[in-house]
Amino acid sequence: MSFLELQNLEKSFGDTRVVKDFNLNVAKGEFISLLGPSGCGKTTVLRMVAGFEAPTSGRISVDGKDITRLRANQRNVGMVFQSYALFPNLTVAQNVGFGLKVAGVPKSERNPRIADMLALIGLPDLGDRYPWQLSGGQQQRVALARALAPKPQMLLLDEPLSALDAKVRVSLRNQIREIQQQLGITTIFVTHDQEEAMAISDRIVVMHQGVADQIAAPQDIYNRPSTEFVAGFVGTLNRLTADVLDPETGHIRIGGSEITLGQPLPAGRVTLSARPEAFRLAATGIAAQVTKVEFLGALISVAAQIDDTPVSFVLFNGGDDPVPEPGSRIHLQIAPSRLLIKQAA
């Protein structure tokens, strides 16, 4: 049985349906990311789980118990917000212990728990400081410790890293994942950053216009997107139109070039969608002209034109390996197994 179950959740504000027939089963200890653009409904789903919003219809249960109509303070969940939401007049230790104090936990029990939480987030010696004396990353770690101190059943995080700079974000997201795995706490993480979701999630829910377009492991979301929206939203996607010359062998014409994919294709015209890593340089194949080359350390990003269609692909930086220059003519092969093929409209 799933630990958290969201069944047929709907949420409307006036005549606007923000979340539509949303279903999700989460195992105990699983890390789930809700990923999507602004306005897709991901934060509304999180707020319904937290108890800050009541569903228009549907059911939420935790560990077999229906909590759909329970108030937020009746649900044993820890919440971390984008804005830290720390009390400026309380010390770090007092902020971490705030929930314990409200719950009536004796001071003799609170202090060891606070010390454990500060050690967990790597700030054991900063309990006497105030939030304004900490960096943004440190403040968010304190907010995380405050959420975890009362030992909640679930941890809910609403874009907790979006206010931080890039380097701090990477460090803190890794720490959040390490802490989550160490505690084994069921976690729902809301983000619009696909790299964050890919890096730390057990599964990702890609949301679009209030609907869960796909729920899958990160590698499946990226390599096997189930909808056009997921394919275009997650990662970079190249789209090419091809004329099918031989449906049985998959012999096609792209621009002025012909290649054989070696697999059956529908007759007529098809759209080929491919990630940048699906392409490779070759002696023969699809003719293209390089327009831009970017060195990204271990990878080299190359932009090119196939007739009037732009494509991008990546090369590994092999040190002395030749790299195509802007303006040069090249040939590309596509890995058939990495293609999404659809009959053109």
PDB file of N, CA, C and O in Angstrom, residues 81-118:
ATOM      1  N   PHE A  81       9.591  26.734   2.786  1.00  0.00           N
ATOM      2  CA  PHE A  81       9.130  27.677   1.777  1.00  0.00           C
ATOM      3  C   PHE A  81      10.315  28.302   1.031  1.00  0.00           C
ATOM      4  O   PHE A  81      11.463  28.251   1.472  1.00  0.00           O
ATOM      5  N   GLN A  82      10.006  28.940  -0.086  1.00  0.00           N
ATOM      6  CA  GLN A  82      11.014  29.629  -0.877  1.00  0.00           C
ATOM      7  C   GLN A  82      11.639  30.781  -0.098  1.00  0.00           C
ATOM      8  O   GLN A  82      12.830  31.059  -0.215  1.00  0.00           O
ATOM      9  N   SER A  83      10.843  31.444   0.744  1.00  0.00           N
ATOM     10  CA  SER A  83      11.267  32.685   1.391  1.00  0.00           C
ATOM     11  C   SER A  83      11.889  32.492   2.777  1.00  0.00           C
ATOM     12  O   SER A  83      11.990  33.454   3.538  1.00  0.00           O
ATOM     13  N   TYR A  84      12.276  31.275   3.126  1.00  0.00           N
ATOM     14  CA  TYR A  84      12.877  30.923   4.425  1.00  0.00           C
ATOM     15  C   TYR A  84      11.850  31.002   5.557  1.00  0.00           C
ATOM     16  O   TYR A  84      11.701  30.073   6.323  1.00  0.00           O
ATOM     17  N   ALA A  85      11.165  32.181   5.697  1.00  0.00           N
ATOM     18  CA  ALA A  85      10.122  32.372   6.710  1.00  0.00           C
ATOM     19  C   ALA A  85      10.640  32.123   8.126  1.00  0.00           C
ATOM     20  O   ALA A  85       9.935  31.572   8.966  1.00  0.00           O
ATOM     21  N   LEU A  86      11.883  32.543   8.393  1.00  0.00           N
ATOM     22  CA  LEU A  86      12.430  32.441   9.737  1.00  0.00           C
ATOM     23  C   LEU A  86      11.995  33.638  10.571  1.00  0.00           C
ATOM     24  O   LEU A  86      11.764  34.733  10.043  1.00  0.00           O
ATOM     25  N   PHE A  87      11.906  33.446  11.885  1.00  0.00           N
ATOM     26  CA  PHE A  87      11.553  34.540  12.789  1.00  0.00           C
ATOM     27  C   PHE A  87      12.806  35.376  13.060  1.00  0.00           C
ATOM     28  O   PHE A  87      13.779  34.874  13.643  1.00  0.00           O
ATOM     29  N   PRO A  88      12.829  36.651  12.630  1.00  0.00           N
ATOM     30  CA  PRO A  88      14.058  37.444  12.755  1.00  0.00           C
ATOM     31  C   PRO A  88      14.460  37.742  14.187  1.00  0.00           C
ATOM     32  O   PRO A  88      15.632  38.007  14.465  1.00  0.00           O
ATOM     33  N   ASN A  89      13.487  37.716  15.115  1.00  0.00           N
ATOM     34  CA  ASN A  89      13.774  38.036  16.515  1.00  0.00           C
ATOM     35  C   ASN A  89      14.173  36.813  17.326  1.00  0.00           C
ATOM     36  O   ASN A  89      14.429  36.923  18.536  1.00  0.00           O
ATOM     37  N   LEU A  90      14.230  35.635  16.689  1.00  0.00           N
ATOM     38  CA  LEU A  90      14.631  34.408  17.377  1.00  0.00           C
ATOM     39  C   LEU A  90      15.991  33.957  16.866  1.00  0.00           C
ATOM     40  O   LEU A  90      16.329  34.156  15.701  1.00  0.00           O
ATOM     41  N   THR A  91      16.762  33.352  17.732  1.00  0.00           N
ATOM     42  CA  THR A  91      18.054  32.804  17.320  1.00  0.00           C
ATOM     43  C   THR A  91      17.835  31.588  16.422  1.00  0.00           C
ATOM     44  O   THR A  91      16.709  31.084  16.283  1.00  0.00           O
ATOM     45  N   VAL A  92      18.911  31.113  15.834  1.00  0.00           N
ATOM     46  CA  VAL A  92      18.848  29.908  15.007  1.00  0.00           C
ATOM     47  C   VAL A  92      18.277  28.746  15.817  1.00  0.00           C
ATOM     48  O   VAL A  92      17.369  28.031  15.365  1.00  0.00           O
ATOM     49  N   ALA A  93      18.793  28.552  17.019  1.00  0.00           N
ATOM     50  CA  ALA A  93      18.322  27.447  17.853  1.00  0.00           C
ATOM     51  C   ALA A  93      16.846  27.608  18.193  1.00  0.00           C
ATOM     52  O   ALA A  93      16.083  26.630  18.190  1.00  0.00           O
ATOM     53  N   GLN A  94      16.422  28.843  18.485  1.00  0.00           N
ATOM     54  CA  GLN A  94      15.019  29.076  18.826  1.00  0.00           C
ATOM     55  C   GLN A  94      14.119  28.853  17.613  1.00  0.00           C
ATOM     56  O   GLN A  94      13.000  28.352  17.753  1.00  0.00           O
ATOM     57  N   ASN A  95      14.596  29.227  16.433  1.00  0.00           N
ATOM     58  CA  ASN A  95      13.830  28.956  15.214  1.00  0.00           C
ATOM     59  C   ASN A  95      13.660  27.469  14.996  1.00  0.00           C
ATOM     60  O   ASN A  95      12.567  26.990  14.697  1.00  0.00           O
ATOM     61  N   VAL A  96      14.748  26.713  15.142  1.00  0.00           N
ATOM     62  CA  VAL A  96      14.693  25.265  14.937  1.00  0.00           C
ATOM     63  C   VAL A  96      13.751  24.612  15.944  1.00  0.00           C
ATOM     64  O   VAL A  96      13.008  23.684  15.603  1.00  0.00           O
ATOM     65  N   GLY A  97      13.754  25.115  17.167  1.00  0.00           N
ATOM     66  CA  GLY A  97      12.943  24.511  18.215  1.00  0.00           C
ATOM     67  C   GLY A  97      11.540  25.070  18.335  1.00  0.00           C
ATOM     68  O   GLY A  97      10.788  24.660  19.228  1.00  0.00           O
ATOM     69  N   PHE A  98      11.162  25.976  17.419  1.00  0.00           N
ATOM     70  CA  PHE A  98       9.868  26.655  17.558  1.00  0.00           C
ATOM     71  C   PHE A  98       8.702  25.665  17.548  1.00  0.00           C
ATOM     72  O   PHE A  98       7.811  25.727  18.389  1.00  0.00           O
ATOM     73  N   GLY A  99       8.695  24.745  16.583  1.00  0.00           N
ATOM     74  CA  GLY A  99       7.610  23.781  16.494  1.00  0.00           C
ATOM     75  C   GLY A  99       7.534  22.868  17.708  1.00  0.00           C
ATOM     76  O   GLY A  99       6.450  22.480  18.145  1.00  0.00           O
ATOM     77  N   LEU A 100       8.698  22.542  18.254  1.00  0.00           N
ATOM     78  CA  LEU A 100       8.735  21.700  19.449  1.00  0.00           C
ATOM     79  C   LEU A 100       8.143  22.436  20.648  1.00  0.00           C
ATOM     80  O   LEU A 100       7.411  21.855  21.458  1.00  0.00           O
ATOM     81  N   LYS A 101       8.464  23.734  20.733  1.00  0.00           N
ATOM     82  CA  LYS A 101       7.933  24.539  21.845  1.00  0.00           C
ATOM     83  C   LYS A 101       6.425  24.667  21.752  1.00  0.00           C
ATOM     84  O   LYS A 101       5.703  24.509  22.748  1.00  0.00           O
ATOM     85  N   VAL A 102       5.913  24.925  20.531  1.00  0.00           N
ATOM     86  CA  VAL A 102       4.466  25.050  20.332  1.00  0.00           C
ATOM     87  C   VAL A 102       3.765  23.741  20.683  1.00  0.00           C
ATOM     88  O   VAL A 102       2.659  23.741  21.235  1.00  0.00           O
ATOM     89  N   ALA A 103       4.433  22.624  20.398  1.00  0.00           N
ATOM     90  CA  ALA A 103       3.853  21.311  20.690  1.00  0.00           C
ATOM     91  C   ALA A 103       3.941  20.938  22.164  1.00  0.00           C
ATOM     92  O   ALA A 103       3.443  19.889  22.571  1.00  0.00           O
ATOM     93  N   GLY A 104       4.582  21.796  22.973  1.00  0.00           N
ATOM     94  CA  GLY A 104       4.670  21.547  24.403  1.00  0.00           C
ATOM     95  C   GLY A 104       5.750  20.565  24.814  1.00  0.00           C
ATOM     96  O   GLY A 104       5.711  20.020  25.920  1.00  0.00           O
ATOM     97  N   VAL A 105       6.740  20.352  23.938  1.00  0.00           N
ATOM     98  CA  VAL A 105       7.848  19.455  24.282  1.00  0.00           C
ATOM     99  C   VAL A 105       8.699  20.125  25.356  1.00  0.00           C
ATOM    100  O   VAL A 105       9.099  21.290  25.209  1.00  0.00           O
ATOM    101  N   PRO A 106       8.989  19.430  26.445  1.00  0.00           N
ATOM    102  CA  PRO A 106       9.787  20.030  27.521  1.00  0.00           C
ATOM    103  C   PRO A 106      11.166  20.485  27.029  1.00  0.00           C
ATOM    104  O   PRO A 106      11.732  19.887  26.105  1.00  0.00           O
ATOM    105  N   LYS A 107      11.682  21.533  27.653  1.00  0.00           N
ATOM    106  CA  LYS A 107      12.973  22.086  27.240  1.00  0.00           C
ATOM    107  C   LYS A 107      14.080  21.047  27.319  1.00  0.00           C
ATOM    108  O   LYS A 107      15.006  21.027  26.505  1.00  0.00           O
ATOM    109  N   SER A 108      13.989  20.178  28.317  1.00  0.00           N
ATOM    110  CA  SER A 108      15.014  19.148  28.480  1.00  0.00           C
ATOM    111  C   SER A 108      15.065  18.188  27.294  1.00  0.00           C
ATOM    112  O   SER A 108      16.098  17.585  27.008  1.00  0.00           O
ATOM    113  N   GLU A 109      13.940  18.058  26.596  1.00  0.00           N
ATOM    114  CA  GLU A 109      13.888  17.210  25.392  1.00  0.00           C
ATOM    115  C   GLU A 109      14.131  18.031  24.130  1.00  0.00           C
ATOM    116  O   GLU A 109      14.652  17.505  23.134  1.00  0.00           O
ATOM    117  N   ARG A 110      13.746  19.321  24.178  1.00  0.00           N
ATOM    118  CA  ARG A 110      13.922  20.176  23.002  1.00  0.00           C
ATOM    119  C   ARG A 110      15.397  20.394  22.677  1.00  0.00           C
ATOM    120  O   ARG A 110      15.807  20.290  21.516  1.00  0.00           O
ATOM    121  N   ASN A 111      16.181  20.711  23.681  1.00  0.00           N
ATOM    122  CA  ASN A 111      17.583  21.094  23.428  1.00  0.00           C
ATOM    123  C   ASN A 111      18.397  20.000  22.735  1.00  0.00           C
ATOM    124  O   ASN A 111      19.124  20.295  21.785  1.00  0.00           O
ATOM    125  N   PRO A 112      18.303  18.727  23.161  1.00  0.00           N
ATOM    126  CA  PRO A 112      19.040  17.685  22.427  1.00  0.00           C
ATOM    127  C   PRO A 112      18.562  17.544  20.977  1.00  0.00           C
ATOM    128  O   PRO A 112      19.374  17.311  20.079  1.00  0.00           O
ATOM    129  N   ARG A 113      17.235  17.704  20.762  1.00  0.00           N
ATOM    130  CA  ARG A 113      16.705  17.595  19.400  1.00  0.00           C
ATOM    131  C   ARG A 113      17.212  18.746  18.530  1.00  0.00           C
ATOM    132  O   ARG A 113      17.575  18.547  17.368  1.00  0.00           O
ATOM    133  N   ILE A 114      17.257  19.944  19.100  1.00  0.00           N
ATOM    134  CA  ILE A 114      17.774  21.107  18.371  1.00  0.00           C
ATOM    135  C   ILE A 114      19.231  20.889  18.006  1.00  0.00           C
ATOM    136  O   ILE A 114      19.651  21.150  16.869  1.00  0.00           O
ATOM    137  N   ALA A 115      20.008  20.378  18.958  1.00  0.00           N
ATOM    138  CA  ALA A 115      21.429  20.114  18.696  1.00  0.00           C
ATOM    139  C   ALA A 115      21.593  19.076  17.591  1.00  0.00           C
ATOM    140  O   ALA A 115      22.459  19.213  16.715  1.00  0.00           O
ATOM    141  N   ASP A 116      20.747  18.050  17.603  1.00  0.00           N
ATOM    142  CA  ASP A 116      20.810  17.024  16.549  1.00  0.00           C
ATOM    143  C   ASP A 116      20.497  17.631  15.178  1.00  0.00           C
ATOM    144  O   ASP A 116      21.149  17.305  14.182  1.00  0.00           O
ATOM    145  N   MET A 117      19.496  18.504  15.127  1.00  0.00           N
ATOM    146  CA  MET A 117      19.109  19.123  13.857  1.00  0.00           C
ATOM    147  C   MET A 117      20.199  20.060  13.334  1.00  0.00           C
ATOM    148  O   MET A 117      20.482  20.082  12.129  1.00  0.00           O
ATOM    149  N   LEU A 118      20.812  20.828  14.209  1.00  0.00           N
ATOM    150  CA  LEU A 118      21.889  21.721  13.775  1.00  0.00           C
ATOM    151  C   LEU A 118      23.087  20.928  13.266  1.00  0.00           C
ATOM    152  O   LEU A 118      23.746  21.327  12.296  1.00  0.00           O
TER     153      LEU A 118
END
